[in-house]
Amino acid sequence: MQETMIKRAKELLADGTVSRVIGWKKGEFGYDSTPAVFETAEELDRDFVFDDFTASNVSKYLVKESRKDGKILAFLKPCDTYSFNQLIKEHRVIRENVYIIGIPGGPKLDVEKIKAKGITGILNKKNENYTLKIETLYGTETMMFYEAICGKCQDCKSKKHVIYDELIGEDGDVLDSSRFDMVEKLENMTAQERFDFWREQLSKCIRCNACRNVCPACTCEKCVFDNPKSGIENKAPSDSFEENMFHIIRAFHVAGRCTDCGECSRVCPQNIPLHLLNRKFIKDINELYGEYQAGADLTSKSPLTDYDTNDCEPSIVHERGVE
Amino acid sequence: MNKNLKEQVLRSSGVNVLKCMRCGKCSATCPSYDEMEYHPHQFVYMVEKGDIETLMKSDSIYKCLTCFACVERCPRGVEPAKVVEAVRLAAVRQQGNNHLSPVQIPEMLDDDLPQQAIVTAFRKYAK
Amino acid sequence: MQVNNNFEPVIVAFCCNWCSYAGADLSGTNRLNYPTNVKIIRVPCSCRVNPMFILRAFQKGADGVIICGCHPGDCHYTSGNYFTRRRITLLYSMLDFLGIERNRTRLEWVSAAEGAKFAATMQQFTEDVKKLGPNRRLEDLRCRKQ
Amino acid sequence: MQRIGVFVCHCGTNIAATVDVKAVAEALSHEPGVVISQDYQYMCSESGQNLVKDAIKEHNLTGVVVCSCSPRMHENTFRKAAASVGLNPYLVEIANIREQCSWIHKEIATATDKAIILGKAAVAKVHLNAPLTAGESPVVKRALVIGGGIAGIQTALDIAEAGFDVDIVEKKPTIGGKMAQIDKTFPTLDCAACILTPKMVEASQNEHITIHSFSEVADVKGFVGNFTVTIKKKARYVDEVKCTGCGACVEKCPMKKVPNEFNEGLDNRHAIYIPFAQAVPKVATIDPNYCMMLKNGKCGVCSKVCAAGAIDYKQQDKFIEQKYGAIIVATGFNPINLDKYDEFAYSQCPDVVTSLELERLMNAAGPNGGTLLRPSDKTHPHTIVFVQCVGSRCDDEKGKPYCSKICCMYTAKHAMLIREKYPDTEVYVFYIDVRTPGKNFDEFYRRAVEQYNVHYIKGMVGKVTPKSDGKIDVQASDLLANEQLHINADMVVLAAAIEPDKTARPLATMLTTQMDTNDFFTEAHPKLRPVESATAGIFLSGACQGPKDIPETVAQASAAAAKAIGLLVKNSITCNPCVAHSDELLCNGCSSCEKVCPYGAITYQDKEFRMPDRTTAIRRVASVNPAVCQGCGACTVACPSGAMDLNGFSNSQIMAEVDAICK
């Protein structure tokens, strides 16, 4: 797959269709690839990588890249196309400046899950019959493949590309996922249990801002948390700001716009399940205002900029779940 | 004027006599009107003035049937029957311990007596 | 749970200028009593109430937040309260999800003619919040009153 | 550095009785930025305003906080005062310590604490107030009058007289209202129709007046000077333009058993009808509940006899939309339903009638052609008992707590007319109080007693019992004689309380105007602005605001017209500068705000910006049209980046208030 992608990218660079390519670049180790922009065939040959660890969503980078001169080639996995579509809808990317090649999605692997098994010095890995064979500095280790799948791919919602100029490989379908199971489980806890759960999780936050910086819905010119005039400016971790304000406000800001790409939880160094906050909003929206998938199309109105005269009252909160 | 007596009547009746607008509908509706020396509206007015002893001495307190027509019809929610009853109660209390007791009741009963009358009578004489 | 009888909650009420604020004025004009705990902030429309304000109030030590607007369909600005209803429903649902007591938040439609409803609503809401006791779950410790 | 002045009003004892105003002034004087903090008896009075003005000049104030009544009352007063001495009016904030503090609380200590907190919130807000300049918005030179009774007609005529177009919306097939049903008017006893119908004709012929009869207001949008109203013209199944009002259809209509509302159901009309001879517009209306053609397609007689071809069985409700600068509410009143008053046997005995029914019974155009006959057996009544205050001055859920005001006078009128016309009739009036404040009113009542020998008895009727011989036993008390009376009457007339029309409440909701607990519209000020509602551009005419007799109604109607004309003569009104604005440096151009704006006030443009890294970039940013924006603030919450903010109610201002309250 990686070779096919590099070959096609080189062709498009050569015939002048695009002047740059955005994809993933090898890191220091076999598992720490990062999004990167390539301008020449040499760079592609040397650094371009596409494997089980290239989980990151490159859509957000196109906010800046699509505003530069010339066209850019973007390799988008199915989940990334949702983010991209949403950005088009919000006029944040310039569609004409991006040539999209849809590529197959995950499941991608989470290196932290491998490390958690005590496997270190990772050099390479191979998937054989659902078993992951990992070559390390200290010899070969094995683990079950599914145990290493990253969180966002476990609850994959769709294998379908909602936007592309061409596809490499087959297009898939929207999946029946069980992504709301954990939200539901929390809903059925008592308020005290939920409070304890979230207090424990959110108090781990170190305000590294990785969730915000990676989020394809967080593309504000200036984030409210960085803006002294917003009244809620807060740049460093403080007593209870993270628990009480930061994550709630962030989730609310992306409510109705979040495509559930799962990047926030993937990048969180403290393993806070931030995606559950977004999913709670998505679940509520689906249940109260009708099914809505942000980024699935370019025309539908976001549920929070829309209304129905027969909408439920907030007192519905009292009628659902457990207090 | 006996202030304590007035307060006692007001408290035991729970009636705010100041709400009366002197329309007289209570007396207009009263079936015992002709039997009574003082009429329902006068009860309300005299209690307001504090002239309770006069009422206590009058037979009128026993002539009230406690039918509650005045309570039902009063446009101001004054409840004159409760005032009458409170005055009666004040009189009964002063008389001492000559209350009617439940064991005395059966022999006084008449088969044709409506149940409501028994209850009313008991409410009236047993305090 | 320990019930502190002397607990006087801080209650922030956001009232839209056209209906609910006028309704609050009307309950004053009609001398309808409601607890002093309730302090009203005037906003042009209930849709002006940013969820940020609500979280901010809780963080600064409010024990209850109530939002009042025109009845759905009667918004002075035609549609403002419909947006309010969605936003506030989602926010309240999220606060519930985070384990915040449901009775600390409320949205009520009060028209300019409903002075009695305004007073009764505030009375009830204050009682509900009193029963819950002080807001500890959403408060910023630095803002706690001594 | 801010220099803020705080002014605490006593409002006589309205505030000072429950709030320690001195303590409030003292506490607020320690707030940051406050350089002067004073209290005064009446801050809104001229000397009170001068106090504010002098302080602004003397201390060179940058902000003013007035702790007083609701901003809905006097915000403008103090803003104007500030402006007159050169302080931007939008640097004035009001802390509402009357309606929302002193009037609702009883304990001085807690009320004072609350007043201080409200004051602190206002001080915190005013710190962040910015000077604003108001724009202007045009006034639509057309008025809408809702209700076509004497109040609505008079208001419309006066507005038309001033040269403005005015539309009357009347829910019944004809204008005229209650006055059209009345026989004679007190205290002059002139015929109501003789003075009303010329006005109805005048209204229909006035080139400035359009009458939408059989119509209702379906929707109201907009604001002072620029309301958009949807009027529902109900299907009357007759083409209003073609119908000549000849009445041929009415005569031939075979469906004759429809209770005649105009005669209070005392006789019948046809399924197609013209309410009364002088109806305006004089156009027939088909009652779809009774018309055989509309119910089952069998009949069609009216269509056959109509020479003008005006009958249209397929007519549908029609909605028209019209813009208005001012709206005048004149929805009037109705007598209350007496079904719950069993003691007066109203629903059991046909000879127990309401006063309005008596009007029809005595009217020459009424069911008996003006001869007073008992509805039951059409005989002359010889003893008539009038009962006052039926449902008025009541403390229970059956009646109304207020005095209906007009009953004493019309009962004196009825008694007098009956004694004049039928001297052999004995007339008794049971009253609680006879209330006759008004020019020539008490003289009128005395005439009834002295000249016409009407028996006025102080006391109330307790029980009305119809007897088998057709007579009616009236049991009542005579309080002055201290006796209970039984009168063997032929008729009993009940002076039913009056209540606002049922359509008033939904209308108030549409208009966003205030109502009291009895559904009467609340005036902007009970003494000083009695014909305006608190909502700008909405005026009150007639009994919709409270019980009124005809002269009072007409006076108020003209006053409301004068107020509306005062608005309509203006070419534009100063508009609210508290509108949204977008900080272009923060705007993402995401279109969230545009989608929630009900006025379409937000547009986008591509603009070139110098970026922090010294490059230039073209960005899509929102801009708000301040003339179109009404300042609701929906966009400010939809905006994820906080670029959209609202003048006068900015994020930081509201949060400052929140902080002050929670502190």
Coordinates of N, CA, C and O in Angstrom, one line a residue, chain D residues 66-193:
Chain D
V66 N -27.4 53.6 38.9 CA -28.5 54.1 39.7 C -29.2 52.9 40.3 O -29.6 52.0 39.5
C67 N -29.3 52.9 41.6 CA -30.0 51.8 42.3 C -31.4 52.3 42.5 O -31.7 53.1 43.3
S68 N -32.4 51.8 41.7 CA -33.7 52.3 41.7 C -34.7 51.3 41.3 O -34.5 50.1 41.5
C69 N -35.7 51.8 40.6 CA -36.8 50.8 40.1 C -36.2 50.1 38.8 O -35.1 50.3 38.4
S70 N -37.1 49.3 38.2 CA -36.7 48.5 37.1 C -36.1 49.4 35.9 O -36.6 50.5 35.7
P71 N -35.1 48.9 35.2 CA -34.6 49.6 34.1 C -35.7 49.8 33.0 O -35.6 50.7 32.2
R72 N -36.7 49.0 33.1 CA -37.8 49.1 32.2 C -38.6 50.4 32.5 O -39.4 50.9 31.6
M73 N -38.5 50.9 33.7 CA -39.1 52.2 34.0 C -38.3 53.4 33.7 O -38.7 54.3 32.9
H74 N -37.1 53.5 34.3 CA -36.4 54.8 34.3 C -35.0 54.7 33.7 O -34.2 55.7 33.8
E75 N -34.6 53.6 33.0 CA -33.3 53.6 32.4 C -33.1 54.8 31.5 O -32.1 55.5 31.5
N76 N -34.2 55.0 30.7 CA -34.1 56.1 29.7 C -34.0 57.5 30.3 O -33.2 58.3 29.9
T77 N -34.7 57.6 31.5 CA -34.6 58.9 32.2 C -33.2 59.2 32.5 O -32.7 60.3 32.3
F78 N -32.5 58.2 33.1 CA -31.2 58.5 33.6 C -30.2 58.6 32.5 O -29.2 59.3 32.5
R79 N -30.4 57.8 31.4 CA -29.5 57.9 30.3 C -29.6 59.3 29.6 O -28.6 59.9 29.3
K80 N -30.8 59.8 29.6 CA -31.0 61.1 29.0 C -30.3 62.2 29.9 O -29.7 63.1 29.4
A81 N -30.5 62.0 31.2 CA -29.8 62.9 32.1 C -28.3 62.9 31.9 O -27.7 64.0 31.8
A82 N -27.8 61.7 31.8 CA -26.3 61.6 31.6 C -25.9 62.3 30.3 O -24.9 63.1 30.2
A83 N -26.7 62.0 29.2 CA -26.4 62.5 27.9 C -26.4 64.0 27.9 O -25.6 64.7 27.3
S84 N -27.3 64.6 28.7 CA -27.5 66.1 28.7 C -26.2 66.8 29.3 O -26.0 68.0 29.1
V85 N -25.4 66.0 30.1 CA -24.2 66.7 30.6 C -23.0 66.0 30.0 O -21.9 66.1 30.5
G86 N -23.2 65.4 28.8 CA -22.0 65.0 28.0 C -21.5 63.6 28.3 O -20.4 63.2 27.8
L87 N -22.2 62.8 29.2 CA -21.7 61.4 29.4 C -22.5 60.5 28.5 O -23.7 60.6 28.4
N88 N -21.8 59.6 27.8 CA -22.5 58.7 26.9 C -23.6 58.0 27.7 O -23.3 57.4 28.7
P89 N -24.8 58.0 27.1 CA -25.9 57.4 27.9 C -25.7 55.9 28.2 O -26.3 55.4 29.1
Y90 N -24.9 55.3 27.4 CA -24.8 53.8 27.6 C -23.7 53.5 28.7 O -23.3 52.4 28.9
L91 N -23.2 54.6 29.4 CA -22.4 54.3 30.5 C -23.2 54.4 31.8 O -22.6 54.5 32.9
V92 N -24.5 54.3 31.7 CA -25.4 54.3 32.8 C -26.0 52.9 33.0 O -26.4 52.3 32.0
E93 N -25.9 52.4 34.2 CA -26.5 51.1 34.5 C -27.5 51.2 35.6 O -27.3 52.0 36.5
I94 N -28.5 50.4 35.6 CA -29.5 50.5 36.7 C -29.4 49.2 37.5 O -29.4 48.1 36.9
A95 N -29.4 49.3 38.8 CA -29.6 48.1 39.6 C -31.0 48.2 40.1 O -31.5 49.1 40.7
N96 N -31.8 47.1 39.8 CA -33.2 47.1 40.1 C -33.4 46.7 41.5 O -33.5 45.5 41.8
I97 N -33.5 47.7 42.4 CA -33.7 47.3 43.8 C -35.1 47.6 44.3 O -35.4 47.5 45.5
R98 N -36.0 47.9 43.3 CA -37.4 48.0 43.8 C -38.2 46.8 43.4 O -38.5 46.0 44.2
E99 N -38.5 46.6 42.1 CA -39.3 45.5 41.6 C -38.7 44.2 42.0 O -39.4 43.2 42.3
Q100 N -37.4 44.1 42.0 CA -36.7 42.8 42.2 C -36.0 42.8 43.6 O -35.2 41.9 43.8
C101 N -36.4 43.7 44.4 CA -35.8 43.6 45.8 C -36.8 44.2 46.8 O -37.5 43.4 47.5
S102 N -37.0 45.5 46.9 CA -37.7 46.0 48.1 C -39.2 45.6 48.0 O -39.8 45.4 49.0
W103 N -39.7 45.4 46.8 CA -41.2 45.1 46.7 C -41.4 43.6 47.0 O -42.6 43.2 47.2
I104 N -40.4 42.8 46.9 CA -40.7 41.4 47.1 C -40.2 40.8 48.4 O -40.6 39.8 48.8
H105 N -39.3 41.6 49.1 CA -38.8 41.1 50.3 C -39.3 42.0 51.5 O -39.7 43.1 51.3
K106 N -39.4 41.3 52.7 CA -40.0 42.0 53.8 C -39.0 42.4 54.9 O -39.1 43.4 55.6
E107 N -37.9 41.6 54.9 CA -36.9 41.8 56.0 C -35.9 42.8 55.6 O -35.2 42.6 54.5
I108 N -35.7 43.8 56.4 CA -34.8 44.9 56.0 C -33.3 44.3 55.8 O -32.7 44.7 54.8
A109 N -32.9 43.5 56.7 CA -31.5 43.0 56.7 C -31.2 42.3 55.4 O -30.2 42.6 54.7
T110 N -32.0 41.3 55.0 CA -31.7 40.5 53.9 C -32.0 41.3 52.6 O -31.2 41.2 51.6
A111 N -33.0 42.1 52.6 CA -33.3 43.0 51.4 C -32.1 43.9 51.2 O -31.7 44.1 50.0
T112 N -31.6 44.5 52.2 CA -30.5 45.4 52.1 C -29.2 44.7 51.5 O -28.6 45.2 50.6
D113 N -29.0 43.5 52.1 CA -27.9 42.7 51.5 C -28.0 42.4 50.0 O -27.1 42.6 49.3
K114 N -29.2 42.1 49.7 CA -29.5 41.8 48.3 C -29.3 43.0 47.4 O -28.6 43.0 46.4
A115 N -29.8 44.1 47.9 CA -29.7 45.4 47.2 C -28.2 45.7 47.0 O -27.8 46.2 45.9
I116 N -27.4 45.5 48.0 CA -25.9 45.8 47.9 C -25.3 44.9 46.8 O -24.6 45.4 46.0
I117 N -25.7 43.6 46.8 CA -25.1 42.7 45.8 C -25.6 43.1 44.4 O -24.8 43.2 43.4
L118 N -26.8 43.5 44.2 CA -27.3 43.9 42.9 C -26.5 45.2 42.5 O -26.2 45.4 41.3
G119 N -26.3 46.1 43.5 CA -25.5 47.3 43.2 C -24.1 47.0 42.8 O -23.6 47.5 41.8
K120 N -23.5 46.0 43.5 CA -22.1 45.6 43.1 C -22.1 45.0 41.7 O -21.1 45.3 41.0
A121 N -23.1 44.2 41.4 CA -23.1 43.7 40.0 C -23.2 44.8 39.0 O -22.5 44.7 38.0
A122 N -24.0 45.8 39.3 CA -24.1 46.9 38.3 C -22.8 47.7 38.2 O -22.4 48.1 37.1
V123 N -22.1 47.9 39.4 CA -20.8 48.6 39.4 C -19.8 47.7 38.6 O -19.1 48.3 37.7
A124 N -19.8 46.4 38.8 CA -18.9 45.6 38.1 C -19.1 45.6 36.6 O -18.2 45.7 35.8
K125 N -20.4 45.7 36.2 CA -20.8 45.8 34.8 C -20.3 47.1 34.2 O -19.7 47.2 33.1
V126 N -20.6 48.2 34.9 CA -20.4 49.5 34.4 C -18.9 49.8 34.1 O -18.5 50.5 33.2
H127 N -18.1 49.1 34.9 CA -16.6 49.1 34.7 C -16.3 48.8 33.2 O -15.3 49.2 32.7
L128 N -17.1 47.9 32.7 CA -16.8 47.4 31.3 C -17.7 48.0 30.3 O -17.6 47.6 29.1
N129 N -18.5 48.9 30.6 CA -19.4 49.5 29.6 C -18.6 50.3 28.7 O -17.6 51.0 29.1
A130 N -19.0 50.3 27.4 CA -18.4 51.1 26.4 C -19.3 52.2 25.9 O -20.5 51.9 25.9
P131 N -18.9 53.4 25.6 CA -19.8 54.3 25.0 C -20.4 53.8 23.7 O -19.6 53.3 22.9
L132 N -21.7 54.0 23.5 CA -22.3 53.5 22.3 C -23.1 54.6 21.6 O -23.6 55.5 22.3
T133 N -23.2 54.5 20.3 CA -24.0 55.5 19.6 C -25.1 54.8 18.9 O -24.9 53.8 18.2
A134 N -26.3 55.4 19.1 CA -27.5 54.7 18.6 C -27.7 55.1 17.1 O -27.4 56.2 16.7
G135 N -28.1 54.1 16.3 CA -28.5 54.4 14.9 C -29.9 54.7 14.8 O -30.6 54.9 15.8
E136 N -30.5 54.7 13.6 CA -31.9 55.0 13.5 C -32.6 54.0 12.6 O -31.9 53.3 11.8
S137 N -33.9 53.7 12.9 CA -34.6 52.8 12.1 C -35.9 53.4 11.6 O -36.5 54.2 12.4
P138 N -36.3 53.2 10.4 CA -37.5 53.9 9.9 C -38.8 53.4 10.5 O -38.9 52.3 11.1
V139 N -39.8 54.3 10.5 CA -41.1 53.9 11.1 C -42.1 53.7 9.9 O -42.2 54.5 9.1
V140 N -42.7 52.5 10.0 CA -43.8 52.2 9.0 C -45.0 53.1 9.3 O -45.5 53.0 10.5
K141 N -45.5 53.9 8.4 CA -46.5 54.8 8.7 C -47.9 54.2 8.6 O -48.7 54.6 7.8
R142 N -48.1 53.2 9.4 CA -49.4 52.5 9.3 C -49.7 51.9 10.7 O -48.7 51.4 11.3
A143 N -50.9 52.0 11.2 CA -51.2 51.4 12.5 C -52.2 50.3 12.4 O -53.0 50.2 11.5
L144 N -52.1 49.4 13.3 CA -53.1 48.3 13.4 C -53.9 48.4 14.7 O -53.3 48.6 15.8
V145 N -55.2 48.4 14.6 CA -56.0 48.4 15.8 C -56.7 47.0 15.9 O -57.3 46.5 14.9
I146 N -56.4 46.3 17.0 CA -57.0 45.0 17.2 C -58.3 45.1 18.0 O -58.2 45.4 19.2
G147 N -59.4 44.9 17.4 CA -60.7 45.0 18.0 C -61.4 46.1 17.4 O -60.9 47.2 17.3
G148 N -62.7 45.9 17.1 CA -63.5 46.9 16.4 C -64.7 47.3 17.2 O -65.7 47.6 16.6
G149 N -64.5 47.4 18.5 CA -65.6 48.0 19.3 C -65.5 49.5 19.3 O -64.7 50.0 18.5
I150 N -66.2 50.1 20.2 CA -66.1 51.6 20.2 C -64.7 52.1 20.5 O -64.3 53.1 19.9
A151 N -63.9 51.3 21.3 CA -62.5 51.7 21.5 C -61.7 51.7 20.2 O -61.0 52.7 19.9
G152 N -61.8 50.6 19.5 CA -61.0 50.4 18.3 C -61.5 51.4 17.2 O -60.6 52.0 16.6
I153 N -62.8 51.6 17.1 CA -63.3 52.5 16.1 C -62.8 53.9 16.4 O -62.3 54.6 15.5
Q154 N -62.9 54.4 17.6 CA -62.5 55.7 18.0 C -61.0 55.9 17.7 O -60.6 56.9 17.2
T155 N -60.2 54.9 18.1 CA -58.7 55.0 17.9 C -58.4 55.1 16.4 O -57.6 55.9 16.0
A156 N -59.1 54.2 15.6 CA -58.8 54.2 14.2 C -59.2 55.5 13.6 O -58.5 56.1 12.8
L157 N -60.4 56.1 14.0 CA -60.8 57.3 13.4 C -59.8 58.5 13.7 O -59.5 59.3 12.9
D158 N -59.4 58.5 15.0 CA -58.4 59.5 15.3 C -57.1 59.4 14.6 O -56.5 60.4 14.2
I159 N -56.6 58.2 14.4 CA -55.4 58.0 13.7 C -55.6 58.4 12.2 O -54.7 59.1 11.6
A160 N -56.7 58.0 11.7 CA -57.0 58.3 10.3 C -57.1 59.8 10.1 O -56.6 60.4 9.1
E161 N -57.7 60.4 11.1 CA -57.8 61.9 11.0 C -56.5 62.6 10.9 O -56.4 63.6 10.2
A162 N -55.5 62.0 11.5 CA -54.1 62.6 11.5 C -53.5 62.3 10.2 O -52.3 62.7 9.9
G163 N -54.1 61.5 9.3 CA -53.6 61.2 8.0 C -52.8 59.9 7.8 O -52.1 59.7 6.8
F164 N -52.9 59.1 8.8 CA -52.2 57.8 8.7 C -53.1 56.7 8.4 O -54.3 56.7 8.8
D165 N -52.6 55.7 7.6 CA -53.4 54.5 7.3 C -53.5 53.7 8.5 O -52.6 53.5 9.3
V166 N -54.7 53.1 8.7 CA -54.9 52.3 9.9 C -55.8 51.1 9.5 O -56.8 51.3 8.8
D167 N -55.5 49.9 10.0 CA -56.3 48.8 9.8 C -57.0 48.3 11.1 O -56.4 48.3 12.1
I168 N -58.3 47.9 11.0 CA -59.0 47.4 12.1 C -59.1 45.9 11.9 O -59.6 45.5 10.8
V169 N -58.7 45.1 12.9 CA -59.0 43.7 12.8 C -60.0 43.3 13.8 O -59.9 43.6 15.0
E170 N -61.2 42.8 13.4 CA -62.3 42.5 14.2 C -62.6 41.0 14.0 O -62.8 40.5 12.9
K171 N -62.8 40.3 15.1 CA -63.0 38.8 15.0 C -64.4 38.5 14.6 O -64.7 37.4 14.0
K172 N -65.4 39.4 14.9 CA -66.8 39.1 14.6 C -67.0 39.6 13.1 O -66.2 40.3 12.6
P173 N -68.2 39.2 12.5 CA -68.5 39.6 11.2 C -68.7 41.1 11.0 O -68.6 41.7 9.9
T174 N -68.9 41.8 12.1 CA -69.1 43.3 12.0 C -68.4 44.0 13.1 O -68.1 43.4 14.2
I175 N -68.0 45.2 12.8 CA -67.5 46.1 13.9 C -68.7 46.6 14.8 O -69.8 46.4 14.4
G176 N -68.4 47.2 15.9 CA -69.4 47.7 16.7 C -69.3 47.3 18.2 O -69.5 48.0 19.1
G177 N -68.9 46.0 18.3 CA -68.6 45.5 19.6 C -69.8 45.5 20.6 O -71.0 45.4 20.2
K178 N -69.5 45.6 21.9 CA -70.6 45.5 22.9 C -71.5 46.7 22.8 O -72.7 46.6 23.0
M179 N -71.0 47.9 22.4 CA -71.8 49.1 22.4 C -73.0 48.9 21.4 O -74.1 49.4 21.6
A180 N -72.8 48.1 20.4 CA -73.8 47.9 19.4 C -75.0 47.1 20.0 O -76.1 47.2 19.5
Q181 N -74.7 46.4 21.0 CA -75.8 45.6 21.6 C -76.5 46.4 22.7 O -77.6 45.9 23.1
I182 N -76.0 47.5 23.1 CA -76.6 48.2 24.2 C -77.7 49.1 23.7 O -77.7 49.6 22.6
D183 N -78.8 49.3 24.5 CA -79.9 50.0 24.1 C -79.8 51.5 24.3 O -79.7 52.3 23.4
K184 N -79.6 51.9 25.6 CA -79.4 53.3 25.9 C -78.1 53.5 26.7 O -77.6 52.5 27.3
T185 N -77.6 54.7 26.7 CA -76.4 54.9 27.5 C -76.6 55.8 28.6 O -77.5 56.7 28.6
F186 N -75.9 55.6 29.7 CA -76.0 56.5 30.9 C -75.0 57.5 30.8 O -74.0 57.3 30.1
P187 N -75.1 58.7 31.4 CA -76.3 59.1 32.2 C -77.3 60.0 31.5 O -78.1 60.6 32.0
T188 N -77.1 59.9 30.1 CA -77.9 60.9 29.3 C -79.1 60.2 28.7 O -80.0 60.8 28.2
L189 N -79.1 58.8 28.7 CA -80.1 58.0 28.2 C -80.3 58.2 26.6 O -81.4 57.9 26.1
D190 N -79.2 58.6 26.0 CA -79.4 58.6 24.5 C -79.1 57.2 23.9 O -78.5 56.4 24.5
C191 N -79.7 57.0 22.8 CA -79.7 55.7 22.2 C -78.3 55.3 21.7 O -77.6 56.1 21.0
A192 N -77.8 54.1 22.1 CA -76.4 53.8 21.8 C -76.2 53.6 20.3 O -75.2 54.1 19.8
A193 N -77.1 53.0 19.6 CA -77.0 52.8 18.2 C -76.9 54.2 17.5 O -76.2 54.3 16.5

